[in-house]
CSV table of C-alpha atoms and ligand atoms in Angstrom, one decimal:
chain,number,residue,atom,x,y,z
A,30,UNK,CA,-136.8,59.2,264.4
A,31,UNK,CA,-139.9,57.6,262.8
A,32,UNK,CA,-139.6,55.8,259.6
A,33,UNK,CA,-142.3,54.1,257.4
A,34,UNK,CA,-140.4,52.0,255.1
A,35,UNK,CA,-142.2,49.8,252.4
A,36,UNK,CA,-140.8,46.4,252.1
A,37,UNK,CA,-141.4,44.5,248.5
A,38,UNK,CA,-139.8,40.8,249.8
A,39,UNK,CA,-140.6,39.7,246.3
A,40,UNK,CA,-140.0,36.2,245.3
A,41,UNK,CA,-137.2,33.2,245.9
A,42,UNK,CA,-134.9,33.8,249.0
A,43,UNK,CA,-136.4,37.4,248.5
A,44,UNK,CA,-138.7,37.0,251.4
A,45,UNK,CA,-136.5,34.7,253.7
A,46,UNK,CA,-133.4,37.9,253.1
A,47,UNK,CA,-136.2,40.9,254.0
A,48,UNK,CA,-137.8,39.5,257.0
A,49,UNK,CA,-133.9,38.5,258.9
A,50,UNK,CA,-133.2,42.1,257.6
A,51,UNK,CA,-136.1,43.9,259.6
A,52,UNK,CA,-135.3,41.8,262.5
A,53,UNK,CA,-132.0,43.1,262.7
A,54,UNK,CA,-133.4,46.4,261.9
A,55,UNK,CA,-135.9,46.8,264.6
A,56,UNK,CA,-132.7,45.6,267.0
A,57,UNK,CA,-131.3,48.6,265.9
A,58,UNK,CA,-134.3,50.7,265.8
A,59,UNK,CA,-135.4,49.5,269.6
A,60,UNK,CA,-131.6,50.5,271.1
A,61,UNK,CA,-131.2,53.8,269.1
A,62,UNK,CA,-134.1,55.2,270.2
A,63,UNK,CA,-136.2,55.0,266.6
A,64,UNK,CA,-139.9,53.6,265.5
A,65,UNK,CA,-139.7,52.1,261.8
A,66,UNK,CA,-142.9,51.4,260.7
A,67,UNK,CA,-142.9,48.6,258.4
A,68,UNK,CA,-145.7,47.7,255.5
A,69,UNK,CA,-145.8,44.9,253.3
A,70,UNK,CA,-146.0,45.0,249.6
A,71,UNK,CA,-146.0,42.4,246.5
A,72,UNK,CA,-143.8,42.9,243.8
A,73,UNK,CA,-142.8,40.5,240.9
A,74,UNK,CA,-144.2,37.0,240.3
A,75,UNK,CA,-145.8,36.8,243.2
A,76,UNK,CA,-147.5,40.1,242.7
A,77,UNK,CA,-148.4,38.6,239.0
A,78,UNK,CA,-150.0,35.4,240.9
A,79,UNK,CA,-152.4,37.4,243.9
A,80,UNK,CA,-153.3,40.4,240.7
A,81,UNK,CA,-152.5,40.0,238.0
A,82,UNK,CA,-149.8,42.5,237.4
A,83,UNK,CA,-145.6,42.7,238.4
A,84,UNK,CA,-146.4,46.1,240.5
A,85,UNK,CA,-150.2,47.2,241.3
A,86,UNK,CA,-150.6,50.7,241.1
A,87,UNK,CA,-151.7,51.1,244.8
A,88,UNK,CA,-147.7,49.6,245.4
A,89,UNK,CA,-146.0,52.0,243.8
A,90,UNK,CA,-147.9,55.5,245.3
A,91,UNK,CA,-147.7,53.7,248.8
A,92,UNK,CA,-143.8,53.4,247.9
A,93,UNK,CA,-143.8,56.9,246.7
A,94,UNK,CA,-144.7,58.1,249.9
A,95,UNK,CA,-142.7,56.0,251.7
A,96,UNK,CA,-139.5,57.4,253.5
A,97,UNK,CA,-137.4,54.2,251.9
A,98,UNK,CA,-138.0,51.2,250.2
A,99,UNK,CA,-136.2,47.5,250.8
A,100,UNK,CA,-136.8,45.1,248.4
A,101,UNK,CA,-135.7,41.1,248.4
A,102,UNK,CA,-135.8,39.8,244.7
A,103,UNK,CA,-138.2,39.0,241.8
A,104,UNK,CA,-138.2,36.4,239.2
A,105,UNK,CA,-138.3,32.9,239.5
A,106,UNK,CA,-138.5,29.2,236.9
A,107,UNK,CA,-142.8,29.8,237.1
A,108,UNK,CA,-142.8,33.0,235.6
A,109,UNK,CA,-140.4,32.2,233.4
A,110,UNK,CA,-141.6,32.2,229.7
A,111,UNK,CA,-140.1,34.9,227.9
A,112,UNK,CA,-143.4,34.8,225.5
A,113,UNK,CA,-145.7,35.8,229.0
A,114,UNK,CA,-147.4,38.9,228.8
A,115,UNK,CA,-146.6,39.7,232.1
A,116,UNK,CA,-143.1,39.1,233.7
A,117,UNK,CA,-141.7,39.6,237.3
A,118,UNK,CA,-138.7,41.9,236.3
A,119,UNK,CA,-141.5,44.2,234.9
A,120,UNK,CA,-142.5,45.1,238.3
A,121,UNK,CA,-139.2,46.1,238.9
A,122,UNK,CA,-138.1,48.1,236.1
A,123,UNK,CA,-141.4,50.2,236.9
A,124,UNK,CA,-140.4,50.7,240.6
A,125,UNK,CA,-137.6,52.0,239.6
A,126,UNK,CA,-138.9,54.2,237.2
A,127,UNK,CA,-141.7,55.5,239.0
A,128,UNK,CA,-140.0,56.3,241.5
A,129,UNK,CA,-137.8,57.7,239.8
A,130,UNK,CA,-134.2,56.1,240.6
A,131,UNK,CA,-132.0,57.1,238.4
A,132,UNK,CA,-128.4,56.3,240.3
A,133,UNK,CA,-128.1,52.7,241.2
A,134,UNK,CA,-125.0,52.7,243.5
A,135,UNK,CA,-123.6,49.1,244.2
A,136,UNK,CA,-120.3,49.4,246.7
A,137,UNK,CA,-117.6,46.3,246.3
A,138,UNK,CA,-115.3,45.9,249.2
A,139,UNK,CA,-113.2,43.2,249.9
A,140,UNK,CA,-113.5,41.7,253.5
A,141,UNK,CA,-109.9,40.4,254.4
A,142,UNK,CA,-111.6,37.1,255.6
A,143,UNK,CA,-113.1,36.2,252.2
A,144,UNK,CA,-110.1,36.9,249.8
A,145,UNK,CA,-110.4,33.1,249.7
A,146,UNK,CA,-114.2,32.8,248.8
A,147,UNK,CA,-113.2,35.1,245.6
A,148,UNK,CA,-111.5,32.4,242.6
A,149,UNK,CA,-109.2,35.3,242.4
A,150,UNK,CA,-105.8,35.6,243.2
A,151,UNK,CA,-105.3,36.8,246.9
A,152,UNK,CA,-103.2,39.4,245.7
A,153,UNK,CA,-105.3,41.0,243.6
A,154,UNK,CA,-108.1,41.6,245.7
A,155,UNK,CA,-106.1,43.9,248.5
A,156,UNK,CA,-107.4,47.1,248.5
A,157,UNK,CA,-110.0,46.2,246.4
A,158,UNK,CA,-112.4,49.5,247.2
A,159,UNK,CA,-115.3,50.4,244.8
A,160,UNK,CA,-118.6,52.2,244.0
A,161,UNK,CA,-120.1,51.2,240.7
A,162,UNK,CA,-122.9,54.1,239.8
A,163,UNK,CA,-125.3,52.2,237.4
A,164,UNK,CA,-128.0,54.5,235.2
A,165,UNK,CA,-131.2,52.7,236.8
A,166,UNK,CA,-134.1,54.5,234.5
A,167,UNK,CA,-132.6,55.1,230.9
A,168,UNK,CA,-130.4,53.2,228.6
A,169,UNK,CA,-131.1,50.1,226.9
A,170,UNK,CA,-133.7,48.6,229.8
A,171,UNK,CA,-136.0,51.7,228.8
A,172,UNK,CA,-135.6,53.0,224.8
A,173,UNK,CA,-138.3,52.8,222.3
A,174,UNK,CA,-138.8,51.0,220.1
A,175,UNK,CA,-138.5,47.9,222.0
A,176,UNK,CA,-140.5,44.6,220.5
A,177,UNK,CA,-140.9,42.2,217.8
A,178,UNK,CA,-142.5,42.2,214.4
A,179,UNK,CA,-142.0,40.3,211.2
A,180,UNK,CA,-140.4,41.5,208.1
A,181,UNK,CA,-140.2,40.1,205.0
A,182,UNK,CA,-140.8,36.3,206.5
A,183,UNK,CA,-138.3,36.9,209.6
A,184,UNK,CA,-139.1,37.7,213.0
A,185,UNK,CA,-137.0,40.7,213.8
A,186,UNK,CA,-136.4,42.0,217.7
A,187,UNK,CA,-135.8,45.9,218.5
A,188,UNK,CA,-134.6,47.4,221.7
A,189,UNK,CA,-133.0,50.9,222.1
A,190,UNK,CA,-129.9,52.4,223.7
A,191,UNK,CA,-131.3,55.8,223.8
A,192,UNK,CA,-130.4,58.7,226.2
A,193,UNK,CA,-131.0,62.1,227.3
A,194,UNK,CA,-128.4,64.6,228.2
A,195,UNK,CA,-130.0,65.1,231.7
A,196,UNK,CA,-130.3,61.4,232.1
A,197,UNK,CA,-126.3,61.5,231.7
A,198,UNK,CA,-126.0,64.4,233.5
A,199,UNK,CA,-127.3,63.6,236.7
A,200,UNK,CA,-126.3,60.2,237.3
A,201,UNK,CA,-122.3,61.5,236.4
A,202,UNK,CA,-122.9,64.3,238.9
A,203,UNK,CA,-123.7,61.9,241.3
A,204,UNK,CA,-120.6,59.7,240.7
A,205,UNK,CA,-118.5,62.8,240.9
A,206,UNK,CA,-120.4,64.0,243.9
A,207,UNK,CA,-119.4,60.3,245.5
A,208,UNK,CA,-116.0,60.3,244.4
A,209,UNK,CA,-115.2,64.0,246.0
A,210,UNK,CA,-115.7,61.9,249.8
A,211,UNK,CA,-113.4,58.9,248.5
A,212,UNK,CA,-110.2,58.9,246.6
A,213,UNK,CA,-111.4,61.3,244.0
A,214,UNK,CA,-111.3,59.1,240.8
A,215,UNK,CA,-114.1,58.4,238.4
A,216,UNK,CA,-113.9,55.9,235.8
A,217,UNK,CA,-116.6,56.5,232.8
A,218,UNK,CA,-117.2,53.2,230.9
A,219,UNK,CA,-118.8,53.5,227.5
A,220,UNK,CA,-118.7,52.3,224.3
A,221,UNK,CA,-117.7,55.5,222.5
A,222,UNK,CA,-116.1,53.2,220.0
A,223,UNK,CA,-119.4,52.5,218.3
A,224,UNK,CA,-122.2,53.6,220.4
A,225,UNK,CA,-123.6,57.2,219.6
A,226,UNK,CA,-125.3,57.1,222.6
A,227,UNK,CA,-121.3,56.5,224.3
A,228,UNK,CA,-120.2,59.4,222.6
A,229,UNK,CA,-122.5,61.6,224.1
A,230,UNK,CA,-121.6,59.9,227.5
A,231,UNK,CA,-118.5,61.0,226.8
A,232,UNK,CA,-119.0,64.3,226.1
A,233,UNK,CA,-121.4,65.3,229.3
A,234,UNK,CA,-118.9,63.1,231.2
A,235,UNK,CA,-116.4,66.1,230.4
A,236,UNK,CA,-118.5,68.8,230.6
A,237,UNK,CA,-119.4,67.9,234.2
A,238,UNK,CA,-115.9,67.0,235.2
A,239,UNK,CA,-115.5,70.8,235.0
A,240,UNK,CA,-117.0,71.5,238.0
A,241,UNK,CA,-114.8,68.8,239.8
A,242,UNK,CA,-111.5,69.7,239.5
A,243,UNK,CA,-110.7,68.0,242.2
A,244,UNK,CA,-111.7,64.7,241.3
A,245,UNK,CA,-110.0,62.6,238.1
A,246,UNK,CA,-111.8,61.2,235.1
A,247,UNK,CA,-110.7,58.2,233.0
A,248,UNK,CA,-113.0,57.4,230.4
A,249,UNK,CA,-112.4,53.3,229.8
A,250,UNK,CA,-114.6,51.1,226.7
A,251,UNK,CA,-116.7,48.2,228.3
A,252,UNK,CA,-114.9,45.8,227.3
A,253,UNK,CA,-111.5,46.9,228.9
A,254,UNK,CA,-113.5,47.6,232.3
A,255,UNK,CA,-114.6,44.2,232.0
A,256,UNK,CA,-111.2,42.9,231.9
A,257,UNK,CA,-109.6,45.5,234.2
A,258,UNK,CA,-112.2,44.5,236.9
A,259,UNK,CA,-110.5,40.8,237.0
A,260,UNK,CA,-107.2,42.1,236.6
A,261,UNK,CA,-106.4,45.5,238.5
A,262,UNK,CA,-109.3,45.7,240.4
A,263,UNK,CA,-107.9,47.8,243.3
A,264,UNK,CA,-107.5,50.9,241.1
A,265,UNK,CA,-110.8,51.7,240.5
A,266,UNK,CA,-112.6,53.9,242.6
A,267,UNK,CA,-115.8,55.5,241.7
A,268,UNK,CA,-117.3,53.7,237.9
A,269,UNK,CA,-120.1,55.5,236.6
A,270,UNK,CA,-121.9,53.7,233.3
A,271,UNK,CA,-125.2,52.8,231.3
A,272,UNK,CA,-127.8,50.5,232.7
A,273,UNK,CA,-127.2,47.8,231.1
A,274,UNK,CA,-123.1,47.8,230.8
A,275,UNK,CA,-123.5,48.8,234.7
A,276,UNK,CA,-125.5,45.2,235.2
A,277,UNK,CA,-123.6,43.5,233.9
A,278,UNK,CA,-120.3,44.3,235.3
A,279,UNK,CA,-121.7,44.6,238.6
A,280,UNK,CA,-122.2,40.8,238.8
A,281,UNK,CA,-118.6,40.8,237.5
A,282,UNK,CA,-117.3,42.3,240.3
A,283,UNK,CA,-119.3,40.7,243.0
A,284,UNK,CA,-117.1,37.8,242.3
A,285,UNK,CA,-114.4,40.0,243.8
A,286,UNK,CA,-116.2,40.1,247.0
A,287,UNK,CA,-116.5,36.9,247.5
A,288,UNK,CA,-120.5,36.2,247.0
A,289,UNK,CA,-123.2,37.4,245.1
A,290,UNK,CA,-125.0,37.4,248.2
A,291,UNK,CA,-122.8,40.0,249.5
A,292,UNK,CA,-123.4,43.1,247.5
A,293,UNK,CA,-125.5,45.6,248.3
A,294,UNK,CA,-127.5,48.3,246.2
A,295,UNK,CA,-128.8,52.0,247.0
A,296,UNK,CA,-131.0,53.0,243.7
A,297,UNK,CA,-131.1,56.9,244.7
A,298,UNK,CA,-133.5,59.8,242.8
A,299,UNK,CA,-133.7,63.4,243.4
A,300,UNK,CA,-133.0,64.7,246.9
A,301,UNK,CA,-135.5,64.1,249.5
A,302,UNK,CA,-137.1,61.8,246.9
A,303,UNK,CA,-137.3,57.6,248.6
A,304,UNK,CA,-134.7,55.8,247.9
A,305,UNK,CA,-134.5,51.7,246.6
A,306,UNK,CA,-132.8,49.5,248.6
A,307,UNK,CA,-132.4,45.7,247.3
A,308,UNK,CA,-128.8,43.3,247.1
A,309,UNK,CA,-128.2,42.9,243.9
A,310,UNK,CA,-128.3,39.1,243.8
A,311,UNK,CA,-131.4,37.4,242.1
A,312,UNK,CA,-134.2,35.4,243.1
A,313,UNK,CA,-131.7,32.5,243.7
A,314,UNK,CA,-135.1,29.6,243.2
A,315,UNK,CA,-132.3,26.7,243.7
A,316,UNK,CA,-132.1,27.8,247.4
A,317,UNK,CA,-135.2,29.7,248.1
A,318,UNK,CA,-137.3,28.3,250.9
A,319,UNK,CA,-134.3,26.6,252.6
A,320,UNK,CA,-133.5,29.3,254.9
A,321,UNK,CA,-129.7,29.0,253.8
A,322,UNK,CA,-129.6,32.2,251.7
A,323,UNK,CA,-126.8,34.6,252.8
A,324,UNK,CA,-128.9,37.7,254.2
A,325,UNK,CA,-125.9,39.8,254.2
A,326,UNK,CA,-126.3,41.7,250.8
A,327,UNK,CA,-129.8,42.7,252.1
A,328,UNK,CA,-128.3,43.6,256.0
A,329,UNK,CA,-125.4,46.0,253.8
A,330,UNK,CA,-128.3,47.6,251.9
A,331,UNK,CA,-130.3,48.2,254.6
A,332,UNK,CA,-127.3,50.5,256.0
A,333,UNK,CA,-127.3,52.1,252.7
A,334,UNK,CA,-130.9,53.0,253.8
A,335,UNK,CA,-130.1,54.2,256.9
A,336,UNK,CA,-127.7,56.5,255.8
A,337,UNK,CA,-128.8,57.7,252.3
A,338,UNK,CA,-132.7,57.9,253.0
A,339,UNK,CA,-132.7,58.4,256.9
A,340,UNK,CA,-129.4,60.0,257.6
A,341,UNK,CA,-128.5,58.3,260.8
A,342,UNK,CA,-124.8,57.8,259.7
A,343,UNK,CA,-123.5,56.5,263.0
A,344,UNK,CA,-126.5,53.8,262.9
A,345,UNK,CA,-125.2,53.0,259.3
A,346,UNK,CA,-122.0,52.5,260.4
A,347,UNK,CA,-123.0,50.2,263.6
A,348,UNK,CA,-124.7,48.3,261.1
A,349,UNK,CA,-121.7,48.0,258.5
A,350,UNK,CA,-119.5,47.6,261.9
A,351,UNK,CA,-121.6,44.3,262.5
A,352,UNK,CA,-121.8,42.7,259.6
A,353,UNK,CA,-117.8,42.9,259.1
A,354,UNK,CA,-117.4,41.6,262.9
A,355,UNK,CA,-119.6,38.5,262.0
A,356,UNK,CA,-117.7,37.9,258.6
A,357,UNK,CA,-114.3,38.1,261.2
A,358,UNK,CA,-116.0,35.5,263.7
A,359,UNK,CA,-117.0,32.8,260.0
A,360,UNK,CA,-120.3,32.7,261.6
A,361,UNK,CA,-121.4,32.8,257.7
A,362,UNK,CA,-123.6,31.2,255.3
A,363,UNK,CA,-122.3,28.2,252.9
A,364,UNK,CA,-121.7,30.4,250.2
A,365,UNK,CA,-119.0,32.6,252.4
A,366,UNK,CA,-118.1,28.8,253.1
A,367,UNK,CA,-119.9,28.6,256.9
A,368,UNK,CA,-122.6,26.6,257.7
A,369,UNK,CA,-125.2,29.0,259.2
A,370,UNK,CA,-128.6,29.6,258.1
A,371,UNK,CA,-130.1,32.6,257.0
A,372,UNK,CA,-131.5,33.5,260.2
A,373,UNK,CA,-128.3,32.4,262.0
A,374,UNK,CA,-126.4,34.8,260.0
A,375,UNK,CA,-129.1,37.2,261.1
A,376,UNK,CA,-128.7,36.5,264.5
A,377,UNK,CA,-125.4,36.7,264.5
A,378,UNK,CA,-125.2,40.3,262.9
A,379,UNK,CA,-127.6,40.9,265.9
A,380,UNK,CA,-125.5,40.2,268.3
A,381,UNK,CA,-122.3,42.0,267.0
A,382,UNK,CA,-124.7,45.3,266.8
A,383,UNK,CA,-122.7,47.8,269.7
B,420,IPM,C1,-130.2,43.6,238.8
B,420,IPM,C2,-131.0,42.5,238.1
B,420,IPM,C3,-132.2,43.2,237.4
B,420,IPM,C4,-131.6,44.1,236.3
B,420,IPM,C5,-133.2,42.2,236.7
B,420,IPM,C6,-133.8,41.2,237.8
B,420,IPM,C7,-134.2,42.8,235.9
B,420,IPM,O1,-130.2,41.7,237.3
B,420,IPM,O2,-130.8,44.4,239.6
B,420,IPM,O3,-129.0,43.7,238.5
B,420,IPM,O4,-131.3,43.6,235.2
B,420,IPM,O5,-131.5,45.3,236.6
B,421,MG,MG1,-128.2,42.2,237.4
């Protein structure tokens, strides 16, 4: 098949994860009989830098057009003054809402060779098996009001937890819609203790449960997920929550794969729509331009692409095959407690493709 897939390598270790990443993608490509056609695009501080702006306009219609998107990281210590007009997460947040995104899935699996990179107890990692559905384009990273202003004397902040029933509606569907191919369980995580906008999670959580029958639903408060992920991780299956609750326990439970660097992201939209691919680690500027960032995150959502946005499954799978042959071998990066460089690790997911 032909592919045109945009890629935003972005800033930090961003650029040194994207570029390993199509290498080992047009390995694939080149033995599978398929032509990706690759562009590239600025995003994020380095976008702010060469125009002026997190994401030019131009960016985001060539990425809407696109078949898939891969993107590396934004954000970085120079762009960091939270009074800027312009910031690098910016860019971001409008990708992702321009192109509409609204299901950010990030998959946790435990490799059996990195139970020891995790600080948690061996035993609690086995069969450690999970899909956390984050809201990508609602919640509290969108509401308005969102800004400052002064009041009697004091400088007072707003932001907004506002959603939708739609917004809810689609992204549970799609957790549901996950679970139904796993082990048919979906956790809803809300706040419904305080949060209005939880107790109309809640609700719509139910009502769209009735068209799975098949498939469980627990709802569980953020702050017993949040435990529950350290302590009994292994029973969750599919975990579907708001966009911020669902960033922040996703860098909870990277911990229990061992790295940050490990996990992978699919930000999906409605069918036939492009889809974002990016790991969900950061910018990472302590490392960036040392070529000793761990690629793999970006490698595992780059098989997320291939199967969600071009449907080649087996390639997926080849992919995913790889990567879990070279984490056998500890042919890793330092953070998975080897010693290769990024494009070592690349090369070494190369050579364990079929
Ligand atoms: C993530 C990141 C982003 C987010 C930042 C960079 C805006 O932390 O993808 O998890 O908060 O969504
Ligand atoms: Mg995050």
């Amino acid at each position: 098949m032909n592919a045109n897939i945009i890629l935003l390598p972005g800033d930090g270790i961003g650029p040194e994860v994207v570029m390993e990443t199509v290498c080992v993608l047009e390995t694939l490509a080149s033995r599978h009989g398929h032509h990706f056609h690759f562009e590239k695009r600025l995003i994020g501080g380095c976008a702010i830098d060469e125009c002026g702006v997190a994401l030019a306009e131009e960016t985001l219609a060539d990425c809407k057009k696109s078949d898939a998107v891969l993107l590396g990281a934004v954000g970085g210590p120079k762009w960091d003054n939270p009074s800027a007009a312009v910031r690098p997460e910016q860019g971001l947040l409008a990708l992702r809402k321009g192109l509409g995104v609204y299901a950010n899935l990030r998959p946790v699996k435990v490799h059996p060779c990195l139970v020891d990179a995790s600080p948690l107890k061996a035993e609690k990692l086995v069969g450690v098996d999970l899909v956390v559905v984050r809201e990508l384009t609602g919640g509290l990273y969108f509401g308005k009001p969102q800004g400052r202003s002064m009041v009697n004397g004091h400088e007072r902040a707003v932001d907004t937890l506002e959603y939708q029933d739609f917004e809810i509606q689609r992204v549970i569907k799609t957790a549901f819609d996950l679970a139904k191919g796993r082990r048919k369980k979906v956790t809803s995580v809300d706040k419904a203790n305080v949060l209005e906008s939880s107790r109309l999670w809640r609700k719509i959580a139910n009502e769209v449960h009735q068209d799975y029958p098949e498939v469980a639903l627990e709802h569980m408060l953020v702050d017993t997920a949040s435990m529950r992920l350290v302590t009994t991780p292994a029973n969750f299956d599919v975990i579907v929550t708001e966009n911020m609750f669902g960033d922040i326990l996703t860098d909870e439970a990277s911990v229990l794969a061992g790295s940050m660097g490990m996990l992978p992201s699919a930000s999906l939209g409605a069918p036939g729509s492009p889809g974002l691919y990016e790991p969900i680690h950061g910018s990472a500027p302590d490392i960036a331009g040392k070529g000793v960032a761990n690629p793999l995150g970006t490698i595992l959502s780059a098989a997320l692409m291939l199967r969600y946005s071009l449907h080649l499954d087996a390639e997926a799978a080849i992919l995913e095959a790889a990567v879990s042959r070279s984490i056998d071998s500890g042919r890793v990066t330092a953070d998975l407690g080897g010693s290769l460089s990024t494009r070592q690790a690349a090369d070494e997911v190369i050579r364990n493709l079929e």
